[in-house]
mmCIF file of C-alpha atoms in Angstrom:
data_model
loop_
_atom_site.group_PDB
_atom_site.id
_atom_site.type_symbol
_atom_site.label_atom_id
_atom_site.label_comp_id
_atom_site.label_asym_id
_atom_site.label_seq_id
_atom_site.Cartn_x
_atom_site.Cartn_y
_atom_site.Cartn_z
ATOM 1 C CA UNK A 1 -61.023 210.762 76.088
ATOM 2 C CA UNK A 2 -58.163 209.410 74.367
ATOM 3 C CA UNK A 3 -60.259 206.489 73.079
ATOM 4 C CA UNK A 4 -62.583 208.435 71.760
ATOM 5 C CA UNK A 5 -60.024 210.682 69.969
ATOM 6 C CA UNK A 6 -58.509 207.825 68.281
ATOM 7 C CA UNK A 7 -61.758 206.357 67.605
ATOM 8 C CA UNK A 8 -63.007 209.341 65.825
ATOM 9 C CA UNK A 9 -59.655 209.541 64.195
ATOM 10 C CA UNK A 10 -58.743 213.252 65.331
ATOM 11 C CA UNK A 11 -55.313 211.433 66.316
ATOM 12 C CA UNK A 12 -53.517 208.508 64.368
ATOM 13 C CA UNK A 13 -52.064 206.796 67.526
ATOM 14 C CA UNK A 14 -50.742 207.786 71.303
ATOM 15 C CA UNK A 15 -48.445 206.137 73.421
ATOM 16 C CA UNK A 16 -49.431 204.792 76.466
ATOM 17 C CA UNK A 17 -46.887 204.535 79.466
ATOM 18 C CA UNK A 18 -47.900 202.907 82.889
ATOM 19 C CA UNK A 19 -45.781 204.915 85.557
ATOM 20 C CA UNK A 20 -45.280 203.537 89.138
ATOM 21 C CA UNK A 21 -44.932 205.247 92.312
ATOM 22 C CA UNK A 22 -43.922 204.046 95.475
ATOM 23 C CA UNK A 23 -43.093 205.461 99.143
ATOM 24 C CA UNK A 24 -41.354 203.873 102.077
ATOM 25 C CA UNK A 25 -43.417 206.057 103.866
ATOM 26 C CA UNK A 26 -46.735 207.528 102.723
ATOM 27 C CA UNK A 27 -46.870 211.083 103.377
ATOM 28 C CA UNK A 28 -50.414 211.683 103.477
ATOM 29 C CA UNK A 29 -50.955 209.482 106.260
ATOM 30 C CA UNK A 30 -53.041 206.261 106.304
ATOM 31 C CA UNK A 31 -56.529 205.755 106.191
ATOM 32 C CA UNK A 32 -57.521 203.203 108.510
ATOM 33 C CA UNK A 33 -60.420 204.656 110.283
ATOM 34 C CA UNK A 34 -61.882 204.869 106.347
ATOM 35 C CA UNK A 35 -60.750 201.294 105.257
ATOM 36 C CA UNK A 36 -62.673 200.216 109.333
ATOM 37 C CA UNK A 37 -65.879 201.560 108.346
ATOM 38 C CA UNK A 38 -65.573 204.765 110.739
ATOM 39 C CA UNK A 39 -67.030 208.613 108.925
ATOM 40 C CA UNK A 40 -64.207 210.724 108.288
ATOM 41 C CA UNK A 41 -63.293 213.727 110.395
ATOM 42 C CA UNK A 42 -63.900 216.794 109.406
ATOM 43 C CA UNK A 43 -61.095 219.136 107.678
ATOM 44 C CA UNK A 44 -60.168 222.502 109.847
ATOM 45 C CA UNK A 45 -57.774 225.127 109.480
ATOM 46 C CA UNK A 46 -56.026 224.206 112.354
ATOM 47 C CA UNK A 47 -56.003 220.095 111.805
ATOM 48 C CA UNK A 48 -54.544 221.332 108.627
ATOM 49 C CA UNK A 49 -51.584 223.326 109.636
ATOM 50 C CA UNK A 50 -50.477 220.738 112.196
ATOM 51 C CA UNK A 51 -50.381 218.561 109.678
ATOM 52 C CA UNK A 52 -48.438 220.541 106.919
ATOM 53 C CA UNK A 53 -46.115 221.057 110.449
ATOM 54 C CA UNK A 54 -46.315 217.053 111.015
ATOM 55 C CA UNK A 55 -44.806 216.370 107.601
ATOM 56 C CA UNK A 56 -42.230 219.122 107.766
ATOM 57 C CA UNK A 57 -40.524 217.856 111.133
ATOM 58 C CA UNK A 58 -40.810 213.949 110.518
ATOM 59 C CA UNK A 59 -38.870 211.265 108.361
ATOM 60 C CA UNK A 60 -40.784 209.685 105.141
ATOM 61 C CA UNK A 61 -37.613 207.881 103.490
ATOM 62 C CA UNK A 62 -37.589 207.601 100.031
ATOM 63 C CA UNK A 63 -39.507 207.588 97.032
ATOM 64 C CA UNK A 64 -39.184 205.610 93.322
ATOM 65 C CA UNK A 65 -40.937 206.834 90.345
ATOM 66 C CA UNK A 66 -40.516 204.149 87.687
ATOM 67 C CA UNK A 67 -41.739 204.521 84.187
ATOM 68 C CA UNK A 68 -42.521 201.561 82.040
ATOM 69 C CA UNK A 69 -42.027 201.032 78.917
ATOM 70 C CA UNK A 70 -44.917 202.742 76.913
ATOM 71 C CA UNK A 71 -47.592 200.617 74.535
ATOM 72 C CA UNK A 72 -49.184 201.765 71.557
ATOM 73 C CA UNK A 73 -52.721 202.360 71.408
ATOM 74 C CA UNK A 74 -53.613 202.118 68.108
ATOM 75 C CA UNK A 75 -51.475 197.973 68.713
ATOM 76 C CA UNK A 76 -53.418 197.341 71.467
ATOM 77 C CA UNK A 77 -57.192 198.007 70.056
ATOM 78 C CA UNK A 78 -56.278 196.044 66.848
ATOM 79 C CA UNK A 79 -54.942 193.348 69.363
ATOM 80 C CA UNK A 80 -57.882 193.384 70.946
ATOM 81 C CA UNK A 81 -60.504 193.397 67.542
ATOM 82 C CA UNK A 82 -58.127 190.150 66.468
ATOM 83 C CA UNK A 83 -58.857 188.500 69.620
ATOM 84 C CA UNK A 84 -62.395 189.293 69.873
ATOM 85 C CA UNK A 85 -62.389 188.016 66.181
ATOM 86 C CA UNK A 86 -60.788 185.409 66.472
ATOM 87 C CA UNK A 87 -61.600 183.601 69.881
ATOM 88 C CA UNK A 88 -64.608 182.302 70.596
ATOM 89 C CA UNK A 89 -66.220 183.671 73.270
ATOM 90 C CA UNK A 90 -66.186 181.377 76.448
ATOM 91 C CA UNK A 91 -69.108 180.252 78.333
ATOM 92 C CA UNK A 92 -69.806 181.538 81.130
ATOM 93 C CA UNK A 93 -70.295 179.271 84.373
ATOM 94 C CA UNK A 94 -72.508 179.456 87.298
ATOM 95 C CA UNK A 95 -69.996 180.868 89.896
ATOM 96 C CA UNK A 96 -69.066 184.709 87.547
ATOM 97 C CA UNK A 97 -66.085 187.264 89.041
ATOM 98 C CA UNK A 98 -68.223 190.773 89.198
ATOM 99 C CA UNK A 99 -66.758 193.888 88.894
ATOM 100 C CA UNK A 100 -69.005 196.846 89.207
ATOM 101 C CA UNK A 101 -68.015 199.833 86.355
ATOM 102 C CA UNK A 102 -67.528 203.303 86.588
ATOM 103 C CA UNK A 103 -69.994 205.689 85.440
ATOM 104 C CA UNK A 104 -67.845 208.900 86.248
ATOM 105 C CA UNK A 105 -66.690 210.335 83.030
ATOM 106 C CA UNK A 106 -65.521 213.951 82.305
ATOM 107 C CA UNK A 107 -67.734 213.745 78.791
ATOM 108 C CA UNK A 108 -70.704 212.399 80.292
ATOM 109 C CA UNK A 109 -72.593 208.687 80.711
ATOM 110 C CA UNK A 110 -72.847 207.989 77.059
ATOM 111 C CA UNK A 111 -68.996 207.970 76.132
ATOM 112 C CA UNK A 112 -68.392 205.320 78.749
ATOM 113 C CA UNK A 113 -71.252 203.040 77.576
ATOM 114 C CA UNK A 114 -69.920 203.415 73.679
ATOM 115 C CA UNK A 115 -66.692 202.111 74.834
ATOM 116 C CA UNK A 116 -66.499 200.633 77.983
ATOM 117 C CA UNK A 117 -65.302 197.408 77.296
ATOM 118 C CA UNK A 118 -62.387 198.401 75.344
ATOM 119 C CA UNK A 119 -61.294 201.612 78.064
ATOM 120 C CA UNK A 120 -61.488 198.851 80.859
ATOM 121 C CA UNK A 121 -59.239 196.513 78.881
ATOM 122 C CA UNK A 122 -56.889 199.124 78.782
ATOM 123 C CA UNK A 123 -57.309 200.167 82.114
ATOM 124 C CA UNK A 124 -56.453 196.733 83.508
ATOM 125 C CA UNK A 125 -53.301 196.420 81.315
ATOM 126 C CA UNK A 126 -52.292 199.792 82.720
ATOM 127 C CA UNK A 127 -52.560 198.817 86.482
ATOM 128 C CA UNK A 128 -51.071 195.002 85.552
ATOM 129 C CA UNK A 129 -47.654 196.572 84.107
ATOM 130 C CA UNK A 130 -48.013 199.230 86.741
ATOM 131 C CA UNK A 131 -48.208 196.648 89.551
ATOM 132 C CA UNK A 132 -45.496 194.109 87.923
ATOM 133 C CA UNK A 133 -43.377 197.418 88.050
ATOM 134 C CA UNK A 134 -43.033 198.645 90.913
ATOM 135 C CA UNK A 135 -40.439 198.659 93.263
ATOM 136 C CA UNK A 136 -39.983 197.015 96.773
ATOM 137 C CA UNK A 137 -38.686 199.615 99.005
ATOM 138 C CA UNK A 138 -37.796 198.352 103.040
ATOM 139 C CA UNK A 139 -40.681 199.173 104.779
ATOM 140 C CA UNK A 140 -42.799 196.999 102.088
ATOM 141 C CA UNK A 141 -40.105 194.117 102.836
ATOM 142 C CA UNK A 142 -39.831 194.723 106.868
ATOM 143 C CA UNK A 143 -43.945 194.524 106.682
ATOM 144 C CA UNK A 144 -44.200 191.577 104.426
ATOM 145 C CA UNK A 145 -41.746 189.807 106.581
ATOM 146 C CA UNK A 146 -43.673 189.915 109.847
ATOM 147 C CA UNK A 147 -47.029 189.263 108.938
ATOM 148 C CA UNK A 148 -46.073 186.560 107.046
ATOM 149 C CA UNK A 149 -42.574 184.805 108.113
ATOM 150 C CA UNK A 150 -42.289 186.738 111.740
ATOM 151 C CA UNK A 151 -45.331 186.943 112.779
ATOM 152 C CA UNK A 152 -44.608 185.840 116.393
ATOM 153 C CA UNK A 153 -41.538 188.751 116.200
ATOM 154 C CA UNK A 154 -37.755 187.595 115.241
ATOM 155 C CA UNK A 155 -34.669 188.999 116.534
ATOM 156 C CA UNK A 156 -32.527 191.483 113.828
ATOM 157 C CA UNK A 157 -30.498 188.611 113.155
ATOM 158 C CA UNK A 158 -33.492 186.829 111.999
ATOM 159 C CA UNK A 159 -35.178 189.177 109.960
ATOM 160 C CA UNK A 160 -31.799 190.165 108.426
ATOM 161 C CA UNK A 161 -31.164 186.380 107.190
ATOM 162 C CA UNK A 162 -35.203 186.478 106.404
ATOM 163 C CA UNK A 163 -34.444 189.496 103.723
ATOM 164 C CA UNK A 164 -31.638 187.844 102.001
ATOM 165 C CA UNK A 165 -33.302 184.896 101.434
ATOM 166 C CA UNK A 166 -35.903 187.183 99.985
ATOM 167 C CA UNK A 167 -33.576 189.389 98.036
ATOM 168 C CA UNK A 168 -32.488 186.458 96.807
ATOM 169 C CA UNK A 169 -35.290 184.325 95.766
ATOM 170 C CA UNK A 170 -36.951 187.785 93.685
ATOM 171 C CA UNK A 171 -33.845 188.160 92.108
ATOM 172 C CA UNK A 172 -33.686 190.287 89.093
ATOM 173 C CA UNK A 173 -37.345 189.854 88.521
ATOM 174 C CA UNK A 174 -38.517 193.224 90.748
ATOM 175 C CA UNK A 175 -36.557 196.440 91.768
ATOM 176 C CA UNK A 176 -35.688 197.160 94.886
ATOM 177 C CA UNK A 177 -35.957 200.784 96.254
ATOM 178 C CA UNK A 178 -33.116 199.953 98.773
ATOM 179 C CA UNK A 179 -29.345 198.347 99.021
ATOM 180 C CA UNK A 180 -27.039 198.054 101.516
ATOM 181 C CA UNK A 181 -26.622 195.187 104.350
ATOM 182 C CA UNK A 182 -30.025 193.445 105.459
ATOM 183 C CA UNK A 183 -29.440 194.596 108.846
ATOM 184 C CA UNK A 184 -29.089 198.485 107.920
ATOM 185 C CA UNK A 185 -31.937 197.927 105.980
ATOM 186 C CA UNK A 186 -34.466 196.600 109.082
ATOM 187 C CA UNK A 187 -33.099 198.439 111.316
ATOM 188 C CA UNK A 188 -34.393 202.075 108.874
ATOM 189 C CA UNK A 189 -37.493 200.514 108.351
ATOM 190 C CA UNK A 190 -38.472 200.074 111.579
ATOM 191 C CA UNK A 191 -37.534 203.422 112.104
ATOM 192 C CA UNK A 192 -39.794 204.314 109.448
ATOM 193 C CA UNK A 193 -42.546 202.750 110.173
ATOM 194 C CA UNK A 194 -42.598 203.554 114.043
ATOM 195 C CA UNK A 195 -43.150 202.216 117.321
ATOM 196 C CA UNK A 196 -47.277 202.282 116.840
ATOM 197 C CA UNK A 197 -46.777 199.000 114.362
ATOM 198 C CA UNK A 198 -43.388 197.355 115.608
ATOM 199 C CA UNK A 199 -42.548 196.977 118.818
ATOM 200 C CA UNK A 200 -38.756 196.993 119.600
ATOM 201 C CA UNK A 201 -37.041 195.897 122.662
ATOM 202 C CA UNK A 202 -33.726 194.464 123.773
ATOM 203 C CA UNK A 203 -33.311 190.877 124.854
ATOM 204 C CA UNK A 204 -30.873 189.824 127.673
ATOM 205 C CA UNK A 205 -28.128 188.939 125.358
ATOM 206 C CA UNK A 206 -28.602 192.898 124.166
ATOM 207 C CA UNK A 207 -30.023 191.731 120.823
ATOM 208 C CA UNK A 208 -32.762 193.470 119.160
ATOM 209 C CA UNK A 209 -36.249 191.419 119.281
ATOM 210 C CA UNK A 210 -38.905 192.985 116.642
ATOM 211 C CA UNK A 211 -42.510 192.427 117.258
ATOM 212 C CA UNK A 212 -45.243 193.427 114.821
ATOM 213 C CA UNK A 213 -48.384 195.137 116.533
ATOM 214 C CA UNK A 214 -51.601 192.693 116.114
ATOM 215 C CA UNK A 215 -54.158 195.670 117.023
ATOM 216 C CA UNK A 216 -56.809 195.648 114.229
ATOM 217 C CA UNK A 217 -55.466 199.339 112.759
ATOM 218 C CA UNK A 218 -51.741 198.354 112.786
ATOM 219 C CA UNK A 219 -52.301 195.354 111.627
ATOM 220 C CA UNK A 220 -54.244 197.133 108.395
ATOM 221 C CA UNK A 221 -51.591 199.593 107.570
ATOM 222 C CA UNK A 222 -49.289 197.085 107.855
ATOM 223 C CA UNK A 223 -51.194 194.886 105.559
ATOM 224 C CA UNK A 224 -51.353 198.076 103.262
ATOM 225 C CA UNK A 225 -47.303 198.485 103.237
ATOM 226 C CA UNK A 226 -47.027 194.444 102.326
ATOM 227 C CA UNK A 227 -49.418 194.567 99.485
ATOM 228 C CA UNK A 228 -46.619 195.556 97.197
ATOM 229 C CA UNK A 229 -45.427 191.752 97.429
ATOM 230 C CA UNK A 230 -48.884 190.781 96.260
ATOM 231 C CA UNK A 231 -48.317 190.810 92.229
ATOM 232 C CA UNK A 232 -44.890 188.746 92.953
ATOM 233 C CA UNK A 233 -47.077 185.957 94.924
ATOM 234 C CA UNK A 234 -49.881 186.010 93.528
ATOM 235 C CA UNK A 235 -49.643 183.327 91.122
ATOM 236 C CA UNK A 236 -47.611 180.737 92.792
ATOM 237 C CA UNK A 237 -50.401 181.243 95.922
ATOM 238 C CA UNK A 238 -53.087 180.390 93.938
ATOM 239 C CA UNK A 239 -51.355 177.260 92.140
ATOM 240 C CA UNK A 240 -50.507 176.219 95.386
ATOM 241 C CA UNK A 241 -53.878 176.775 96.735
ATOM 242 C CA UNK A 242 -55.432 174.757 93.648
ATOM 243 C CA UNK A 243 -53.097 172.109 94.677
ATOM 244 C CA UNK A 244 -53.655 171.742 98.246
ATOM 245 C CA UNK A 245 -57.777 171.839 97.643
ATOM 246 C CA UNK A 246 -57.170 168.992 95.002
ATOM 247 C CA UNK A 247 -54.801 166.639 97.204
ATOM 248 C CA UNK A 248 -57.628 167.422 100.216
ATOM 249 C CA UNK A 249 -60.118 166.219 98.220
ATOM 250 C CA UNK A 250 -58.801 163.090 97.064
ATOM 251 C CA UNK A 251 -56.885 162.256 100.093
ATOM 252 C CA UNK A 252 -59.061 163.582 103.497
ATOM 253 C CA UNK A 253 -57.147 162.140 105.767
ATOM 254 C CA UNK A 254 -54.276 165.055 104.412
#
């Protein structure tokens, strides 16, 4: 709609500004048996009010609204006539990326065909900035840690050293929706998170030995809390992917 506005020229410009939201603990619950391919339960009164109860009597942590810094419109659509000007357009090749398109509209079918191209270039800048915006909070970094570094489970100790290194290697370049010392910080997100996807129990020597839960649900939602990480790697994974299927190829012994 505001496309179409400007287009039309009932406005002369609008500012844009991405806004990103994050939870250390989602109150609305996950939705694994969705995301597994299982029909959704029906809604009843009485589900409902034990869960309105449910979120009154538990512990969700905290939340981080971050707004970005806001884009013109009328910038970005002469940005994008320029480059559409003058780029040539690239050929495509045999192997294309699909994306399938809305066709839900509040005006109607033909307002999404008349500009489609240009709303979904501004819809992907929106969710990029978004994305690149948003802050870490501790249960994204106590999730990302043991799927990926932990896997096997590490002792507090361990993950503790684990998020420093990562605290430190991010740097300045992402927010983090926590401080303190690492071990404070572990020790509330697995708190957070719960015993149904980290397992907690005490070693001989009385420290504390975390183990991620590798049942197929768990295992998704904790996949879901880690994906925050996924805009900071994403780019050095696939470099390092292109280089690792180039060196196999020309050496196959590697």
């Amino acid at each position: 709609m505001i496309v179409d506005a400007y287009i039309e020229g009932l406005i002369g410009d609008a500012l844009i500004v991405p806004v990103s939201v994050n939870y250390e603990k989602l109150v609305d619950g996950n939705f694994i048996r969705e995301q597994l391919g299982t029909p959704k339960r029906k809604e009843s009164f009485r589900k409902a009010m034990a869960s309105i109860w449910k979120v009154l009597n538990a512990k969700y942590g905290l939340m981080r609204i971050d707004f970005n810094e806001p884009f013109s419109l009328r910038e970005l659509v002469n940005s994008f006539k320029e480059r559409r000007t003058s780029v040539p357009r690239p050929i495509p090749s045999s192997r294309r990326l699909m994306s399938r398109q809305s066709i839900n509209s509040t005006y109607g079918i033909e307002v999404i065909d008349k500009h489609r191209s240009l709303v979904d270039n501004i819809a992907r800048h929106v969710v990029y900035d978004s994305c690149a915006a948003m802050s870490i909070m501790s249960t994204n970094a106590l999730a990302y840690l043991l799927l990926n570094k932990h896997r096997k489970g590490a002792t507090l100790g361990q993950l503790a050293n684990s998020l420093a290194e990562l605290r430190n290697h991010i740097g300045t370049r992402r927010d983090f929706g926590f401080d303190g010392a690492s071990e404070s910080v572990i020790l509330r997100a697995a708190e957070l998170l719960g015993d149904d996807m980290i397992e907690q129990r005490k070693l001989p020597n009385g420290e504390t030995f975390f183990t991620p839960n590798t049942l197929v649900p768990n295992v998704v939602e904790t996949f879901y809390y880690s994906n925050t990480f996924v805009p900071h790697i994403a780019l050095d994974a696939a470099v390092v992917t292109a280089i690792g299927s180039s060196v196999s190829e020309t050496c196959p012994y590697l």
